[in-house]
């Protein structure tokens, strides 16, 4: 009998939450995805201008659309259609905007390749410039020993 409550708790812990809870979007999330049009460069949620002529109406519109039951993607699509791409706080991952997501990583990779190539050139030049130590013949060894004896 003690096992049943433990099994019930384990079942509750392992069963995923309903899908509706995962899909629900808050006004804050939508407002963070939108750029305020007053010129501050902040998101609608974080615009701190008193009596902002852009942020306040946008917040009200977001809340109205959420009350109508629209999802976050639908709301963002409406704002994008009404104001254009400039309303979005981050570029979309389609079309030319994909370059904004990919280009930094391509440049980072190119930089790494460039640095590795330069370092390899520098190290290969150092090894090529190093003198090659050749073994001395018996005659050269005898002359070297005599010169060393004369110096001391």
mmCIF file of C-alpha atoms in Angstrom:
data_model
loop_
_atom_site.group_PDB
_atom_site.id
_atom_site.type_symbol
_atom_site.label_atom_id
_atom_site.label_comp_id
_atom_site.label_asym_id
_atom_site.label_seq_id
_atom_site.Cartn_x
_atom_site.Cartn_y
_atom_site.Cartn_z
ATOM 1 C CA UNK A 1 0.000 0.000 0.000
ATOM 2 C CA UNK A 2 2.913 2.371 0.582
ATOM 3 C CA UNK A 3 4.100 1.759 -2.932
ATOM 4 C CA UNK A 4 0.986 3.245 -4.560
ATOM 5 C CA UNK A 5 1.612 6.865 -3.435
ATOM 6 C CA UNK A 6 5.237 6.565 -4.533
ATOM 7 C CA UNK A 7 4.198 5.257 -7.938
ATOM 8 C CA UNK A 8 1.649 8.058 -8.293
ATOM 9 C CA UNK A 9 4.324 10.669 -7.510
ATOM 10 C CA UNK A 10 6.735 9.041 -9.947
ATOM 11 C CA UNK A 11 4.028 9.000 -12.638
ATOM 12 C CA UNK A 12 3.294 12.715 -12.084
ATOM 13 C CA UNK A 13 6.983 13.544 -12.305
ATOM 14 C CA UNK A 14 7.544 11.607 -15.527
ATOM 15 C CA UNK A 15 4.365 12.470 -17.419
ATOM 16 C CA UNK A 16 4.900 15.617 -19.484
ATOM 17 C CA UNK A 17 2.778 18.683 -18.823
ATOM 18 C CA UNK A 18 -0.146 19.295 -21.159
ATOM 19 C CA UNK A 19 0.779 20.749 -24.537
ATOM 20 C CA UNK A 20 -1.413 23.799 -23.934
ATOM 21 C CA UNK A 21 0.832 24.982 -21.098
ATOM 22 C CA UNK A 22 3.891 24.818 -23.357
ATOM 23 C CA UNK A 23 2.172 26.740 -26.159
ATOM 24 C CA UNK A 24 0.788 29.514 -23.933
ATOM 25 C CA UNK A 25 2.647 32.745 -24.536
ATOM 26 C CA UNK A 26 2.847 35.712 -22.204
ATOM 27 C CA UNK A 27 2.580 39.375 -23.104
ATOM 28 C CA UNK A 28 6.177 39.838 -21.941
ATOM 29 C CA UNK A 29 7.476 37.254 -24.430
ATOM 30 C CA UNK A 30 5.676 38.924 -27.334
ATOM 31 C CA UNK A 31 6.740 42.414 -26.210
ATOM 32 C CA UNK A 32 10.378 41.262 -26.000
ATOM 33 C CA UNK A 33 10.158 40.063 -29.619
ATOM 34 C CA UNK A 34 9.084 43.532 -30.807
ATOM 35 C CA UNK A 35 11.254 46.657 -31.135
ATOM 36 C CA UNK A 36 9.824 49.922 -29.857
ATOM 37 C CA UNK A 37 9.356 52.404 -32.700
ATOM 38 C CA UNK A 38 10.076 55.544 -30.636
ATOM 39 C CA UNK A 39 13.763 55.410 -31.544
ATOM 40 C CA UNK A 40 15.094 54.163 -28.209
ATOM 41 C CA UNK A 41 16.339 50.896 -29.722
ATOM 42 C CA UNK A 42 14.829 48.846 -26.870
ATOM 43 C CA UNK A 43 12.163 46.196 -27.007
ATOM 44 C CA UNK A 44 8.553 47.182 -26.414
ATOM 45 C CA UNK A 45 8.661 45.497 -23.010
ATOM 46 C CA UNK A 46 11.794 47.301 -21.818
ATOM 47 C CA UNK A 47 11.118 50.779 -23.282
ATOM 48 C CA UNK A 48 11.335 53.087 -20.290
ATOM 49 C CA UNK A 49 10.132 56.338 -21.839
ATOM 50 C CA UNK A 50 7.290 57.932 -19.940
ATOM 51 C CA UNK A 51 4.253 58.403 -22.130
ATOM 52 C CA UNK A 52 5.980 56.614 -25.028
ATOM 53 C CA UNK A 53 3.932 57.181 -28.145
ATOM 54 C CA UNK A 54 4.932 53.814 -29.563
ATOM 55 C CA UNK A 55 5.527 51.419 -26.669
ATOM 56 C CA UNK A 56 2.294 52.006 -24.762
ATOM 57 C CA UNK A 57 -0.052 51.483 -27.751
ATOM 58 C CA UNK A 58 1.936 48.429 -28.859
ATOM 59 C CA UNK A 59 1.657 46.885 -25.377
ATOM 60 C CA UNK A 60 -2.089 47.486 -25.399
ATOM 61 C CA UNK A 61 -2.419 45.932 -28.841
ATOM 62 C CA UNK A 62 -0.411 42.864 -27.761
ATOM 63 C CA UNK A 63 -2.695 42.363 -24.766
ATOM 64 C CA UNK A 64 -5.813 42.725 -26.946
ATOM 65 C CA UNK A 65 -4.543 40.145 -29.412
ATOM 66 C CA UNK A 66 -3.656 37.736 -26.598
ATOM 67 C CA UNK A 67 -7.140 38.205 -25.136
ATOM 68 C CA UNK A 68 -8.560 37.260 -28.547
ATOM 69 C CA UNK A 69 -6.730 33.940 -28.203
ATOM 70 C CA UNK A 70 -4.003 34.474 -30.807
ATOM 71 C CA UNK A 71 -0.663 32.738 -30.348
ATOM 72 C CA UNK A 72 2.733 34.428 -30.226
ATOM 73 C CA UNK A 73 3.639 33.583 -33.812
ATOM 74 C CA UNK A 74 0.324 34.877 -35.102
ATOM 75 C CA UNK A 75 0.719 38.141 -33.218
ATOM 76 C CA UNK A 76 4.264 38.622 -34.497
ATOM 77 C CA UNK A 77 3.083 37.895 -38.050
ATOM 78 C CA UNK A 78 0.413 40.574 -37.714
ATOM 79 C CA UNK A 79 2.911 43.149 -36.457
ATOM 80 C CA UNK A 80 5.357 42.171 -39.195
ATOM 81 C CA UNK A 81 2.658 42.657 -41.812
ATOM 82 C CA UNK A 82 1.640 46.008 -40.341
ATOM 83 C CA UNK A 83 5.073 47.551 -39.619
ATOM 84 C CA UNK A 84 7.488 45.462 -41.673
ATOM 85 C CA UNK A 85 10.616 43.610 -40.546
ATOM 86 C CA UNK A 86 11.866 46.592 -38.527
ATOM 87 C CA UNK A 87 9.330 45.841 -35.764
ATOM 88 C CA UNK A 88 10.984 42.508 -34.945
ATOM 89 C CA UNK A 89 13.728 42.613 -32.331
ATOM 90 C CA UNK A 90 15.659 39.815 -34.040
ATOM 91 C CA UNK A 91 15.860 38.945 -37.733
ATOM 92 C CA UNK A 92 13.868 36.027 -39.043
ATOM 93 C CA UNK A 93 15.641 32.880 -40.191
ATOM 94 C CA UNK A 94 14.371 33.003 -43.750
ATOM 95 C CA UNK A 95 15.483 34.654 -46.956
ATOM 96 C CA UNK A 96 18.240 37.253 -46.819
ATOM 97 C CA UNK A 97 17.899 37.546 -43.025
ATOM 98 C CA UNK A 98 19.440 34.105 -42.759
ATOM 99 C CA UNK A 99 22.756 35.800 -43.523
ATOM 100 C CA UNK A 100 22.488 37.731 -40.244
ATOM 101 C CA UNK A 101 22.486 34.417 -38.385
ATOM 102 C CA UNK A 102 25.065 32.558 -40.497
ATOM 103 C CA UNK A 103 27.560 35.311 -41.412
ATOM 104 C CA UNK A 104 29.143 35.748 -37.933
ATOM 105 C CA UNK A 105 29.905 32.028 -37.712
ATOM 106 C CA UNK A 106 31.312 31.952 -41.254
ATOM 107 C CA UNK A 107 33.585 34.890 -40.430
ATOM 108 C CA UNK A 108 34.673 33.248 -37.171
ATOM 109 C CA UNK A 109 35.551 30.071 -39.065
ATOM 110 C CA UNK A 110 37.457 32.053 -41.702
ATOM 111 C CA UNK A 111 39.362 33.853 -38.952
ATOM 112 C CA UNK A 112 40.342 30.567 -37.312
ATOM 113 C CA UNK A 113 41.531 29.166 -40.664
ATOM 114 C CA UNK A 114 43.547 32.344 -41.295
ATOM 115 C CA UNK A 115 45.197 32.274 -37.863
ATOM 116 C CA UNK A 116 46.044 28.567 -38.171
ATOM 117 C CA UNK A 117 47.542 29.169 -41.630
ATOM 118 C CA UNK A 118 49.683 32.093 -40.410
ATOM 119 C CA UNK A 119 50.920 30.151 -37.376
ATOM 120 C CA UNK A 120 51.827 27.178 -39.570
ATOM 121 C CA UNK A 121 53.792 29.424 -41.933
ATOM 122 C CA UNK A 122 55.692 30.996 -39.053
ATOM 123 C CA UNK A 123 56.574 27.632 -37.527
ATOM 124 C CA UNK A 124 57.605 26.139 -40.890
ATOM 125 C CA UNK A 125 59.888 29.134 -41.578
ATOM 126 C CA UNK A 126 61.559 28.741 -38.196
ATOM 127 C CA UNK A 127 62.271 25.075 -38.763
ATOM 128 C CA UNK A 128 63.502 25.749 -42.309
ATOM 129 C CA UNK A 129 65.782 28.559 -41.133
ATOM 130 C CA UNK A 130 67.323 26.503 -38.344
ATOM 131 C CA UNK A 131 70.858 25.431 -39.174
ATOM 132 C CA UNK A 132 71.311 21.821 -40.042
ATOM 133 C CA UNK A 133 73.876 20.258 -37.754
ATOM 134 C CA UNK A 134 76.208 18.124 -39.801
ATOM 135 C CA UNK A 135 78.588 15.665 -38.248
ATOM 136 C CA UNK A 136 82.232 16.657 -38.348
ATOM 137 C CA UNK A 137 84.806 14.658 -40.186
ATOM 138 C CA UNK A 138 87.741 13.272 -38.243
ATOM 139 C CA UNK A 139 90.032 15.978 -39.640
ATOM 140 C CA UNK A 140 87.608 18.772 -38.638
ATOM 141 C CA UNK A 141 87.187 17.238 -35.183
ATOM 142 C CA UNK A 142 91.010 17.164 -34.690
ATOM 143 C CA UNK A 143 91.338 20.844 -35.731
ATOM 144 C CA UNK A 144 88.520 21.832 -33.386
ATOM 145 C CA UNK A 145 90.123 20.011 -30.472
ATOM 146 C CA UNK A 146 93.475 21.735 -31.168
ATOM 147 C CA UNK A 147 91.796 25.162 -31.329
ATOM 148 C CA UNK A 148 90.060 24.547 -28.038
ATOM 149 C CA UNK A 149 93.315 23.441 -26.403
ATOM 150 C CA UNK A 150 95.094 26.540 -27.675
ATOM 151 C CA UNK A 151 92.411 28.796 -26.184
ATOM 152 C CA UNK A 152 92.839 27.415 -22.677
#
